[in-house]
Amino acid sequence: MAASSHRVTLGPLVAAIDQGTSSTRFLVFNSKTAELLSHHQVELKQSFPKEGWVEEDPKEILQSVYECMERTCEKLTQLNIDISNIKAIGVTNQRETTLVWDKETGEPLYNAIGNASISYASFPLVLAHSRHSSPYGGSAFWLDLRTQSTVERLINKTPGRNKNHLKHKTGLPISTYFSAVKLRWLMDNVDEVHQAVVSHRAMFGTVDSWLIWCLTGGKSGGVHCTDVTNASRTMLFNIHTLDWDPELCKYFGIPMEILPRVRSSSEIYGLMKSGALSGIPISGCLGDQSAALVGQMCFQDGQAKNTTFCTLCLLCLQPVMSDHGLLTTVAYQLGRDKPACYALEGSVAIAGAVVRWLRDNLGIIGSSEELEKLAASVGTSYGCYFVPAFSGLYAPYWEPSARGIICGLTQFTNKSHVAFAALEAVCFQTREILDAMNQDSGIPLTQLQVDGGMTSNKLLMQLQADILCIPVVKPSMPETTALGAAMAAGAAEGVSVWSLSPEDLSAVTSEKFEPQINPDESEFRYARWKRAVQKSMNWETTEPVGNGETSIFSSIPLGFYIMGSMLMLVGAKYLLIPIHFCVL
């Protein structure tokens, strides 16, 4: 149907690019009401060149952004909404994903190396949006473990082999999770990257840097920048000085000239140079978990959010160093002259990957939507506990040797009990992180704000309230990650169409889930879960052999199995006669 010539006037509009690991979206909000007016989403392909490697094409990511922008503008026009009312654009992105490109040609020098497990999400103490395609989250790269040997080499040169050697500056342990080791791997293993660094042509950035540079002109004057939230996830950034740290860069052997300029999360970085939105300022930039904090309106000390049951964040006005396995990160800095706020953060074994494993590997559900129905049919795990440490345990353990286990099985256990145990596992992991946050911050949490795809599962929401023994609050508007990026963009100096003053913020309608079980029952189940976690540890080692590849014999259980099988074969001829005799 053709659009009417009459245009709807809604006041200033603000858009957000929400770039996740499995899809890209472009969303447009009314800055006065926070109403989502229109959006478009494009799915992305992931490649798996080797076992344990996960990559994406940077050019495909960029093209998906342009496509989402154009399609959203077309939809707005069909709704008679004037796109000239879009006054600013914000960017929110998968964080530690690492890119290097040639500043002279504008071409990527390698695929993006990212950070999360085959398409599901993460956990700050505010629940953020799933990333994106599954109703159970969307980060896709935590399984990329190619840098494990790099991490081990770095840890080996620290005093006492201490993985927290840099934590006083970065707030982070030395881990495969963060960008610096991925950049180091690229410089060591990709000749094109090495040559570009040597010839001063290389530019490094996380996804936000790549997009902003391209959208503001690319090789023809594009702005090479990042914001404090993304920079704080690299291990090259000093969270106290809010800038790149020369000593950290020297430790990793990273030349500072390839790094983007660090800016606040809310200021004008540059203008769009092409497309229907040419000339519009890009004025907001936040990593996805930080954007969710803003979108959930967590502006007070001690507020927390949980995003797609993967990354939990607790807002702190000052940096709090964790003694309990959590990360200290920059939550946001909403203006050049504004103070930075910080967060304690914990990332767990990816929640959505549990659902995918049950569906694709075991086949006990046909779709993610069936999980709630299957678990609800029994209403209990019947003593079954599921630790989904498919690629190790994240916060608060940071134990890469752990592997997934299901324990407490009896003859009575069936697939419904396993489904219930899988949902409980998500909630137990959240409980572990919240306990650590309470210990580190001294701030007992009175409720947990959640968002993302998994919040559509009402059984999961109730289980989470029961296991935490506090209310769980789900906003009725699920797009809090994109909303946070839009709010930061609209509030930037020089744009100023979105007020972040508490009295001006729109009231958020929500659904609250209250605890419904006895606290003693909750504690008993949680204690059993902790026992199961201990049994999942020390299954795998990653010592390289010869050419740097990990040997199958480094898996202790598999090694015993293979060696045992060989011994059985060798001894078979001696056992053959007695075996036949016994059978007869």
Coordinates of C-alpha atoms in Angstrom, one line a residue:
M1 CA 0.0 0.0 0.0
A2 CA 1.4 3.4 -1.0
A3 CA 2.3 5.7 1.9
S4 CA 0.2 8.8 2.4
S5 CA 1.7 12.2 1.7
H6 CA 0.7 13.2 5.2
R7 CA 3.7 12.8 7.5
V8 CA 3.2 11.9 11.2
T9 CA 5.1 14.3 13.5
L10 CA 6.4 12.5 16.6
G11 CA 9.1 14.9 17.8
P12 CA 12.8 14.0 17.8
L13 CA 13.7 10.4 17.0
V14 CA 16.9 8.5 17.9
A15 CA 18.2 5.4 16.3
A16 CA 20.5 2.6 17.5
I17 CA 22.7 0.0 15.7
D18 CA 22.5 -3.1 17.8
Q19 CA 25.3 -5.4 16.4
G20 CA 25.3 -8.9 17.9
T21 CA 27.2 -12.0 17.1
S22 CA 24.4 -13.7 15.2
S23 CA 22.5 -10.7 13.8
T24 CA 22.5 -7.0 13.3
R25 CA 19.5 -4.7 14.0
F26 CA 18.6 -1.1 13.5
L27 CA 16.0 0.4 15.8
V28 CA 14.3 3.8 15.9
F29 CA 12.9 5.2 19.2
N30 CA 10.8 8.2 20.1
S31 CA 13.0 10.2 22.4
K32 CA 10.1 11.6 24.4
T33 CA 8.4 8.3 25.2
A34 CA 11.1 5.7 24.6
E35 CA 8.6 3.9 22.3
L36 CA 10.1 1.6 19.7
L37 CA 8.7 2.8 16.3
S38 CA 10.4 0.4 13.8
H39 CA 13.3 -1.9 13.3
H40 CA 14.9 -4.3 10.9
Q41 CA 17.1 -7.3 11.6
V42 CA 19.6 -9.2 9.3
E43 CA 21.0 -12.6 10.3
L44 CA 24.8 -13.1 10.1
K45 CA 26.8 -16.1 9.1
Q46 CA 29.5 -17.6 11.3
S47 CA 32.5 -19.6 10.1
F48 CA 34.3 -22.4 11.9
P49 CA 37.6 -22.8 10.1
K50 CA 39.0 -25.2 12.8
E51 CA 37.7 -26.9 15.9
G52 CA 37.4 -24.2 18.7
W53 CA 37.6 -21.3 16.2
V54 CA 34.6 -19.0 15.5
E55 CA 34.8 -16.1 13.1
E56 CA 32.7 -13.6 11.2
D57 CA 33.3 -11.5 8.1
P58 CA 33.7 -7.8 9.0
K59 CA 32.5 -6.7 5.6
E60 CA 29.3 -8.8 6.0
I61 CA 28.8 -7.1 9.4
L62 CA 29.1 -3.6 7.8
Q63 CA 26.8 -4.5 5.0
S64 CA 24.2 -5.8 7.4
V65 CA 24.2 -2.4 9.1
Y66 CA 23.6 -0.6 5.9
E67 CA 20.8 -3.0 5.0
C68 CA 19.2 -2.6 8.3
M69 CA 19.3 1.1 8.1
E70 CA 17.8 1.3 4.6
R71 CA 15.0 -1.2 5.4
T72 CA 14.1 0.5 8.7
C73 CA 13.9 3.9 6.9
E74 CA 11.6 2.3 4.3
K75 CA 9.3 0.9 7.0
L76 CA 9.2 4.3 8.7
T77 CA 8.2 6.0 5.4
Q78 CA 5.5 3.4 5.0
L79 CA 4.2 4.4 8.5
N80 CA 4.3 8.1 7.4
I81 CA 7.0 8.9 9.8
D82 CA 9.5 11.5 8.6
I83 CA 13.0 10.0 8.8
S84 CA 14.4 13.6 8.8
N85 CA 13.3 13.6 12.5
I86 CA 16.1 11.1 13.3
K87 CA 18.5 13.3 15.2
A88 CA 21.2 10.9 16.3
I89 CA 22.5 7.3 16.1
G90 CA 23.9 5.2 18.8
V91 CA 26.0 2.0 18.5
T92 CA 26.0 -1.0 20.8
N93 CA 28.0 -4.1 20.1
Q94 CA 29.4 -7.4 21.0
R95 CA 32.4 -6.4 23.0
E96 CA 35.6 -8.3 23.0
T97 CA 35.3 -9.3 19.3
T98 CA 38.6 -8.2 17.7
L99 CA 39.3 -6.8 14.2
V100 CA 42.3 -5.5 12.4
W101 CA 42.1 -3.6 9.1
D102 CA 44.2 -1.6 6.6
K103 CA 43.7 2.1 7.0
E104 CA 44.9 2.8 3.4
T105 CA 42.7 0.3 1.6
G106 CA 39.9 0.0 4.2
E107 CA 40.0 -3.8 3.9
P108 CA 39.9 -6.1 6.8
L109 CA 43.1 -8.1 7.2
Y110 CA 41.4 -11.1 8.8
N111 CA 38.0 -12.2 10.0
A112 CA 36.6 -10.9 13.3
I113 CA 37.6 -13.1 16.2
G114 CA 34.9 -13.0 18.7
N115 CA 33.7 -14.0 22.1
A116 CA 30.7 -16.2 23.1
S117 CA 29.3 -19.6 22.5
I118 CA 27.5 -20.6 19.4
S119 CA 25.0 -18.0 19.5
Y120 CA 24.0 -17.1 23.0
A121 CA 24.6 -14.4 25.5
S122 CA 26.4 -12.9 28.6
F123 CA 25.8 -11.6 32.2
P124 CA 26.3 -8.1 33.8
L125 CA 24.3 -7.2 36.9
V126 CA 21.4 -6.1 34.6
L127 CA 20.0 -8.6 32.2
A128 CA 20.7 -7.4 28.6
H129 CA 19.1 -8.2 25.3
S130 CA 19.8 -11.6 23.6
R131 CA 22.3 -11.3 20.8
H132 CA 19.9 -11.9 18.8
S133 CA 18.4 -14.6 16.7
S134 CA 17.4 -17.1 19.4
P135 CA 14.9 -16.4 22.1
Y136 CA 17.6 -17.7 24.4
G137 CA 20.4 -15.2 23.5
G138 CA 22.9 -14.7 20.8
S139 CA 26.6 -14.2 21.6
A140 CA 28.6 -16.6 19.4
F141 CA 32.3 -16.6 20.3
W142 CA 33.1 -17.7 23.8
L143 CA 34.0 -21.0 22.4
D144 CA 36.9 -19.5 20.4
L145 CA 39.8 -20.9 22.3
R146 CA 42.6 -20.5 19.8
T147 CA 44.4 -18.1 22.1
Q148 CA 44.7 -20.5 25.0
S149 CA 48.4 -21.2 24.4
T150 CA 49.0 -17.4 24.1
V151 CA 47.3 -16.9 27.5
E152 CA 49.4 -19.7 29.1
R153 CA 52.6 -18.2 27.7
L154 CA 51.6 -14.8 29.1
I155 CA 50.7 -16.2 32.5
N156 CA 53.9 -18.1 32.7
K157 CA 56.0 -14.9 32.5
T158 CA 54.1 -13.3 35.4
P159 CA 55.4 -13.5 38.9
G160 CA 54.0 -16.6 40.5
R161 CA 52.1 -17.4 37.3
N162 CA 49.3 -15.2 38.5
K163 CA 46.5 -14.7 36.1
N164 CA 45.4 -11.6 38.0
H165 CA 48.8 -9.9 37.6
L166 CA 47.2 -7.0 35.6
K167 CA 43.9 -6.8 37.4
H168 CA 44.9 -3.7 39.5
K169 CA 44.9 -1.7 36.2
T170 CA 42.5 -3.6 34.0
G171 CA 40.0 -5.1 36.5
L172 CA 40.4 -8.3 34.4
P173 CA 42.2 -11.6 34.6
I174 CA 44.5 -12.7 31.8
S175 CA 42.1 -14.8 29.7
T176 CA 41.2 -15.9 26.2
Y177 CA 38.0 -13.8 26.7
F178 CA 39.6 -10.4 26.1
S179 CA 40.8 -8.6 23.0
A180 CA 44.5 -8.1 23.7
V181 CA 45.3 -11.8 23.5
K182 CA 43.3 -12.1 20.2
L183 CA 45.2 -9.1 18.8
R184 CA 48.5 -10.7 19.9
W185 CA 47.5 -14.0 18.2
L186 CA 46.7 -12.1 15.0
M187 CA 50.1 -10.4 15.0
D188 CA 51.8 -13.7 15.6
N189 CA 49.9 -15.9 13.2
V190 CA 48.5 -13.8 10.3
D191 CA 51.2 -12.5 8.0
E192 CA 49.0 -9.8 6.6
V193 CA 48.4 -8.4 10.0
H194 CA 52.0 -8.5 11.0
Q195 CA 53.1 -6.7 7.8
A196 CA 50.5 -4.0 8.2
V197 CA 51.6 -3.4 11.8
V198 CA 55.2 -3.2 10.7
S199 CA 54.4 -0.8 7.8
H200 CA 52.1 1.4 10.1
R201 CA 49.0 0.6 8.0
A202 CA 47.1 -1.4 10.7
M203 CA 44.1 -0.3 12.7
F204 CA 42.8 -2.3 15.6
G205 CA 39.3 -2.1 17.0
T206 CA 36.3 -3.9 18.5
V207 CA 33.2 -4.0 16.4
D208 CA 32.1 -0.4 17.4
S209 CA 35.4 1.0 16.2
W210 CA 35.1 -0.8 12.8
L211 CA 31.5 0.4 12.3
I212 CA 32.1 4.0 13.4
W213 CA 35.2 4.3 11.2
C214 CA 33.4 2.9 8.2
L215 CA 30.2 4.9 8.6
T216 CA 32.0 8.2 9.1
G217 CA 34.1 7.9 5.9
G218 CA 36.4 4.9 6.2
K219 CA 39.7 5.4 4.4
S220 CA 38.5 8.9 3.4
G221 CA 38.7 10.4 6.8
G222 CA 36.8 8.0 9.0
V223 CA 36.9 8.5 12.8
H224 CA 39.0 5.8 14.5
C225 CA 37.6 5.7 18.0
T226 CA 36.0 3.6 20.7
D227 CA 34.3 4.3 24.0
V228 CA 35.4 3.6 27.6
T229 CA 33.1 0.6 27.9
N230 CA 34.6 -1.3 25.0
A231 CA 38.1 -0.2 25.7
S232 CA 37.8 -1.5 29.2
R233 CA 37.4 -5.1 27.8
T234 CA 40.7 -5.2 25.9
M235 CA 43.2 -5.6 28.8
L236 CA 45.1 -2.6 27.3
F237 CA 43.0 0.0 29.1
N238 CA 43.7 1.5 32.5
I239 CA 40.2 1.8 34.2
H240 CA 41.5 4.4 36.6
T241 CA 43.1 6.8 34.1
L242 CA 40.5 6.0 31.5
D243 CA 43.1 5.7 28.7
W244 CA 45.4 3.2 27.0
D245 CA 48.2 2.2 29.4
P246 CA 51.8 2.1 27.9
E247 CA 52.9 -0.6 30.4
L248 CA 50.0 -2.9 29.4
C249 CA 50.6 -2.4 25.7
K250 CA 54.3 -3.2 26.3
Y251 CA 53.4 -6.3 28.2
F252 CA 51.3 -7.6 25.3
G253 CA 53.7 -6.2 22.7
I254 CA 51.0 -4.0 21.1
P255 CA 52.0 -0.8 19.4
M256 CA 49.8 2.0 20.7
E257 CA 49.6 3.7 17.3
I258 CA 47.2 1.0 16.1
L259 CA 44.7 1.7 18.9
P260 CA 41.6 3.8 18.5
R261 CA 41.1 7.0 20.4
V262 CA 39.1 6.5 23.6
R263 CA 36.0 8.7 24.0
S264 CA 33.1 8.9 26.4
S265 CA 29.9 6.8 25.8
S266 CA 27.9 9.9 24.9
E267 CA 29.4 12.5 22.5
I268 CA 29.4 13.3 18.8
Y269 CA 32.1 11.1 17.2
G270 CA 31.4 12.0 13.6
L271 CA 28.6 12.2 10.9
M272 CA 27.2 9.5 8.7
K273 CA 28.7 9.9 5.3
S274 CA 26.3 7.9 3.1
G275 CA 22.9 6.4 2.8
A276 CA 19.5 7.8 3.7
L277 CA 20.8 9.0 7.0
S278 CA 23.8 10.9 5.7
G279 CA 24.7 13.8 7.9
I280 CA 23.2 12.4 11.1
P281 CA 25.6 12.4 14.0
I282 CA 26.8 9.1 15.6
S283 CA 26.8 10.2 19.2
G284 CA 26.4 7.2 21.5
C285 CA 28.6 4.1 21.9
L286 CA 28.3 1.4 24.5
G287 CA 29.3 -2.3 24.8
D288 CA 26.1 -4.4 24.9
Q289 CA 26.1 -5.0 28.6
S290 CA 26.7 -1.4 29.4
A291 CA 23.9 -0.4 27.0
A292 CA 21.6 -2.7 28.8
L293 CA 22.5 -1.0 32.1
V294 CA 21.5 2.4 30.7
G295 CA 18.4 0.9 29.0
Q296 CA 17.3 -0.6 32.3
M297 CA 17.9 2.9 33.8
C298 CA 20.5 1.6 36.3
F299 CA 21.9 4.9 37.5
Q300 CA 22.1 4.3 41.2
D301 CA 24.8 2.5 43.2
G302 CA 24.0 -1.1 43.8
Q303 CA 21.4 -1.6 41.0
A304 CA 21.9 -4.8 39.0
K305 CA 20.8 -6.4 35.7
N306 CA 21.1 -9.8 34.1
T307 CA 21.2 -10.0 30.3
T308 CA 19.8 -13.1 28.7
F309 CA 21.0 -15.0 31.7
C310 CA 24.6 -14.8 30.5
T311 CA 26.1 -11.6 31.9
L312 CA 25.3 -10.1 35.3
C313 CA 26.3 -6.5 36.1
L314 CA 26.2 -4.6 39.4
L315 CA 26.6 -0.8 39.1
C316 CA 29.2 0.8 41.3
L317 CA 30.1 4.5 41.3
Q318 CA 33.7 3.7 42.1
P319 CA 35.8 0.8 40.8
V320 CA 35.5 -2.2 43.2
M321 CA 38.2 -4.9 42.7
S322 CA 36.7 -8.4 43.2
D323 CA 38.1 -11.0 45.5
H324 CA 35.6 -13.5 44.2
G325 CA 36.3 -14.1 40.5
L326 CA 34.3 -11.1 39.1
L327 CA 35.4 -8.6 36.6
T328 CA 35.7 -4.9 37.3
T329 CA 34.7 -2.9 34.2
V330 CA 33.6 0.6 33.1
A331 CA 29.8 0.7 33.1
Y332 CA 29.5 4.0 31.1
Q333 CA 30.7 7.6 31.0
L334 CA 27.7 9.7 29.7
G335 CA 29.6 12.7 28.5
R336 CA 33.2 14.0 28.1
D337 CA 33.1 15.9 31.3
K338 CA 31.0 13.4 33.3
P339 CA 32.5 10.9 35.7
A340 CA 32.8 7.3 34.7
C341 CA 30.7 4.7 36.5
Y342 CA 31.8 1.2 37.0
A343 CA 30.4 -2.3 37.3
L344 CA 31.1 -5.7 38.8
E345 CA 30.4 -8.2 36.1
G346 CA 30.2 -12.0 35.9
S347 CA 29.9 -14.0 32.7
V348 CA 28.7 -17.6 33.0
A349 CA 28.7 -20.7 30.8
I350 CA 26.4 -19.5 28.1
A351 CA 22.8 -20.0 29.0
G352 CA 21.4 -20.3 25.5
A353 CA 23.9 -22.9 24.5
V354 CA 22.2 -25.2 27.0
V355 CA 19.0 -24.9 25.1
R356 CA 20.7 -25.4 21.8
W357 CA 22.5 -28.5 23.1
L358 CA 19.3 -30.1 24.3
R359 CA 17.7 -29.4 20.9
D360 CA 20.5 -30.1 18.4
N361 CA 22.7 -32.6 20.2
L362 CA 20.2 -34.7 22.3
G363 CA 17.0 -34.0 20.3
I364 CA 14.9 -34.0 23.5
I365 CA 13.2 -30.8 22.3
G366 CA 12.2 -29.7 18.8
S367 CA 12.5 -26.0 19.5
S368 CA 13.6 -23.7 22.3
E369 CA 9.9 -22.9 23.0
E370 CA 9.3 -26.6 24.0
L371 CA 11.8 -26.4 26.9
E372 CA 9.4 -24.6 29.3
K373 CA 6.6 -27.0 28.5
L374 CA 8.7 -30.1 29.0
A375 CA 10.2 -28.8 32.3
A376 CA 6.8 -27.7 33.6
S377 CA 5.4 -31.1 33.0
V378 CA 7.3 -32.5 36.0
G379 CA 8.0 -29.3 38.0
T380 CA 11.2 -30.8 39.5
S381 CA 14.6 -32.1 38.5
Y382 CA 14.1 -35.1 40.8
G383 CA 17.7 -34.6 42.2
C384 CA 19.3 -34.2 38.7
Y385 CA 21.9 -31.4 38.3
F386 CA 23.3 -30.1 35.1
V387 CA 26.5 -28.1 34.9
P388 CA 26.8 -26.8 31.3
A389 CA 30.5 -26.1 31.3
F390 CA 30.9 -26.9 27.6
S391 CA 34.0 -24.7 27.3
G392 CA 34.9 -24.3 30.9
L393 CA 33.5 -22.3 33.8
Y394 CA 33.5 -18.5 33.7
A395 CA 32.7 -16.3 36.7
P396 CA 33.3 -16.7 39.6
Y397 CA 35.6 -19.7 38.9
W398 CA 37.4 -18.9 35.6
E399 CA 38.2 -22.6 35.3
P400 CA 39.0 -23.6 31.6
S401 CA 39.6 -27.2 32.6
A402 CA 35.9 -27.8 33.6
R403 CA 33.5 -29.6 31.3
G404 CA 29.8 -30.2 31.3
I405 CA 28.3 -32.9 33.5
I406 CA 24.8 -34.2 34.4
C407 CA 24.7 -36.0 37.8
G408 CA 22.2 -37.3 40.3
L409 CA 20.6 -39.6 37.7
T410 CA 18.4 -42.5 38.7
Q411 CA 16.3 -45.0 36.8
F412 CA 13.4 -42.6 37.3
T413 CA 15.1 -39.7 35.6
N414 CA 13.7 -38.8 32.2
K415 CA 14.1 -36.0 29.6
S416 CA 11.7 -33.7 31.4
H417 CA 13.8 -33.8 34.6
V418 CA 16.9 -33.0 32.5
A419 CA 15.0 -30.1 30.9
F420 CA 14.1 -28.8 34.4
A421 CA 17.7 -29.2 35.5
A422 CA 18.9 -27.2 32.5
L423 CA 16.7 -24.3 33.5
E424 CA 17.8 -24.6 37.1
A425 CA 21.4 -24.5 36.0
V426 CA 20.9 -21.1 34.5
C427 CA 19.5 -19.8 37.8
F428 CA 22.2 -21.4 40.0
Q429 CA 24.9 -19.7 37.9
T430 CA 23.1 -16.4 38.4
R431 CA 23.0 -17.1 42.1
E432 CA 26.7 -17.8 42.2
I433 CA 27.5 -14.4 40.6
L434 CA 25.1 -12.5 42.8
D435 CA 26.6 -14.0 45.9
A436 CA 30.1 -13.0 44.7
M437 CA 28.8 -9.5 44.0
N438 CA 27.3 -9.2 47.4
Q439 CA 30.5 -10.2 49.0
D440 CA 32.6 -7.8 46.9
S441 CA 30.4 -4.8 47.1
G442 CA 28.8 -5.2 50.5
I443 CA 25.5 -4.2 48.9
P444 CA 22.8 -6.8 49.3
L445 CA 20.6 -6.9 46.2
T446 CA 16.9 -6.5 46.8
Q447 CA 15.7 -7.3 43.3
L448 CA 17.2 -8.4 39.9
Q449 CA 16.2 -6.7 36.7
V450 CA 16.3 -9.0 33.7
D451 CA 15.8 -8.7 29.9
G452 CA 16.6 -10.6 26.8
G453 CA 15.1 -13.6 25.0
M454 CA 15.1 -16.0 27.8
T455 CA 12.8 -13.8 29.9
S456 CA 9.9 -15.0 27.8
N457 CA 10.2 -18.3 29.7
K458 CA 7.9 -17.7 32.7
L459 CA 9.0 -20.9 34.5
L460 CA 12.6 -19.7 34.3
M461 CA 11.7 -16.4 35.7
Q462 CA 9.9 -18.0 38.6
L463 CA 12.8 -20.4 39.2
Q464 CA 15.2 -17.5 39.3
A465 CA 13.2 -15.7 41.9
D466 CA 12.9 -18.9 44.0
I467 CA 16.6 -19.7 43.9
L468 CA 17.7 -16.1 44.5
C469 CA 15.0 -15.5 47.2
I470 CA 14.5 -12.0 45.8
P471 CA 12.0 -10.6 43.2
V472 CA 12.9 -10.8 39.6
V473 CA 11.7 -7.9 37.5
K474 CA 11.2 -8.1 33.7
P475 CA 10.5 -4.9 31.7
S476 CA 7.6 -5.0 29.3
M477 CA 9.8 -3.4 26.6
P478 CA 12.5 -6.0 25.9
E479 CA 14.8 -3.9 23.7
T480 CA 16.8 -2.4 26.6
T481 CA 20.2 -2.8 25.0
A482 CA 19.3 -0.8 21.9
L483 CA 17.3 1.6 24.0
G484 CA 20.4 2.3 26.1
A485 CA 22.5 3.1 23.0
A486 CA 19.8 5.4 21.8
M487 CA 19.5 7.2 25.1
A488 CA 23.3 7.8 25.2
A489 CA 23.2 9.2 21.6
G490 CA 20.2 11.4 22.2
A491 CA 21.7 12.8 25.4
A492 CA 25.0 13.8 23.8
E493 CA 26.1 17.4 23.9
G494 CA 25.2 19.0 20.6
V495 CA 22.2 16.6 20.2
S496 CA 20.4 16.9 23.6
V497 CA 17.0 15.5 22.6
W498 CA 16.9 12.8 25.3
S499 CA 17.2 13.8 29.0
L500 CA 18.7 11.3 31.4
S501 CA 17.6 13.3 34.5
P502 CA 15.6 10.9 36.8
E503 CA 12.6 13.2 36.7
D504 CA 12.5 13.2 32.9
L505 CA 12.9 9.4 32.3
S506 CA 9.8 7.6 31.1
A507 CA 8.3 5.2 33.6
V508 CA 9.0 1.5 32.7
T509 CA 6.2 -1.0 33.0
S510 CA 7.3 -4.4 34.2
E511 CA 6.3 -7.8 35.4
K512 CA 7.5 -9.0 38.8
F513 CA 8.1 -12.6 39.9
E514 CA 8.2 -13.1 43.7
P515 CA 9.9 -16.1 45.4
Q516 CA 7.4 -18.9 46.1
I517 CA 9.4 -21.6 47.9
N518 CA 10.9 -21.9 51.4
P519 CA 14.4 -20.4 51.6
D520 CA 15.6 -23.6 53.2
E521 CA 14.6 -25.5 50.2
S522 CA 16.4 -23.0 48.0
E523 CA 19.6 -23.3 50.0
F524 CA 19.5 -27.1 49.9
R525 CA 19.2 -27.2 46.1
Y526 CA 21.9 -24.6 45.7
A527 CA 24.3 -26.6 48.0
R528 CA 23.7 -29.7 45.8
W529 CA 24.5 -27.6 42.7
K530 CA 27.8 -26.4 44.2
R531 CA 28.8 -30.1 44.8
A532 CA 28.0 -30.8 41.1
V533 CA 30.2 -27.9 40.0
Q534 CA 33.2 -29.2 41.9
K535 CA 32.8 -32.6 40.1
S536 CA 32.9 -30.8 36.7
M537 CA 36.4 -29.4 37.3
N538 CA 39.9 -30.6 36.1
W539 CA 38.6 -32.6 33.2
E540 CA 40.6 -31.0 30.5
T541 CA 44.1 -29.7 30.0
T542 CA 45.4 -27.6 27.1
E543 CA 49.1 -28.3 27.0
P544 CA 50.2 -28.0 23.3
V545 CA 52.2 -30.8 21.7
G546 CA 54.9 -30.5 19.0
N547 CA 53.3 -28.2 16.4
G548 CA 51.2 -26.3 18.9
E549 CA 48.1 -28.3 18.4
T550 CA 46.3 -29.7 21.5
S551 CA 46.7 -33.5 21.7
I552 CA 43.6 -35.6 22.3
F553 CA 45.6 -37.2 25.1
S554 CA 45.5 -33.8 26.9
S555 CA 41.9 -34.8 27.7
I556 CA 42.4 -36.9 30.7
P557 CA 39.3 -39.0 30.6
L558 CA 39.7 -39.5 26.8
G559 CA 43.3 -40.4 27.3
F560 CA 42.5 -43.1 29.8
Y561 CA 39.8 -44.4 27.5
I562 CA 42.1 -44.7 24.5
M563 CA 45.0 -46.2 26.5
G564 CA 42.6 -48.7 28.1
S565 CA 41.2 -49.7 24.7
M566 CA 44.7 -50.3 23.4
L567 CA 45.5 -52.5 26.3
M568 CA 42.3 -54.5 25.9
L569 CA 43.1 -55.1 22.2
V570 CA 46.6 -56.2 23.0
G571 CA 45.3 -58.6 25.6
A572 CA 42.4 -59.9 23.7
K573 CA 44.1 -63.0 22.3
Y574 CA 45.0 -64.1 25.8
L575 CA 41.4 -63.5 27.0
L576 CA 39.7 -65.1 24.0
I577 CA 39.6 -68.7 25.1
P578 CA 38.5 -68.1 28.7
I579 CA 35.8 -65.8 27.4
H580 CA 34.5 -68.4 25.0
F581 CA 34.7 -71.0 27.8
C582 CA 32.7 -68.8 30.1
V583 CA 30.1 -68.1 27.5
L584 CA 29.7 -71.8 26.7

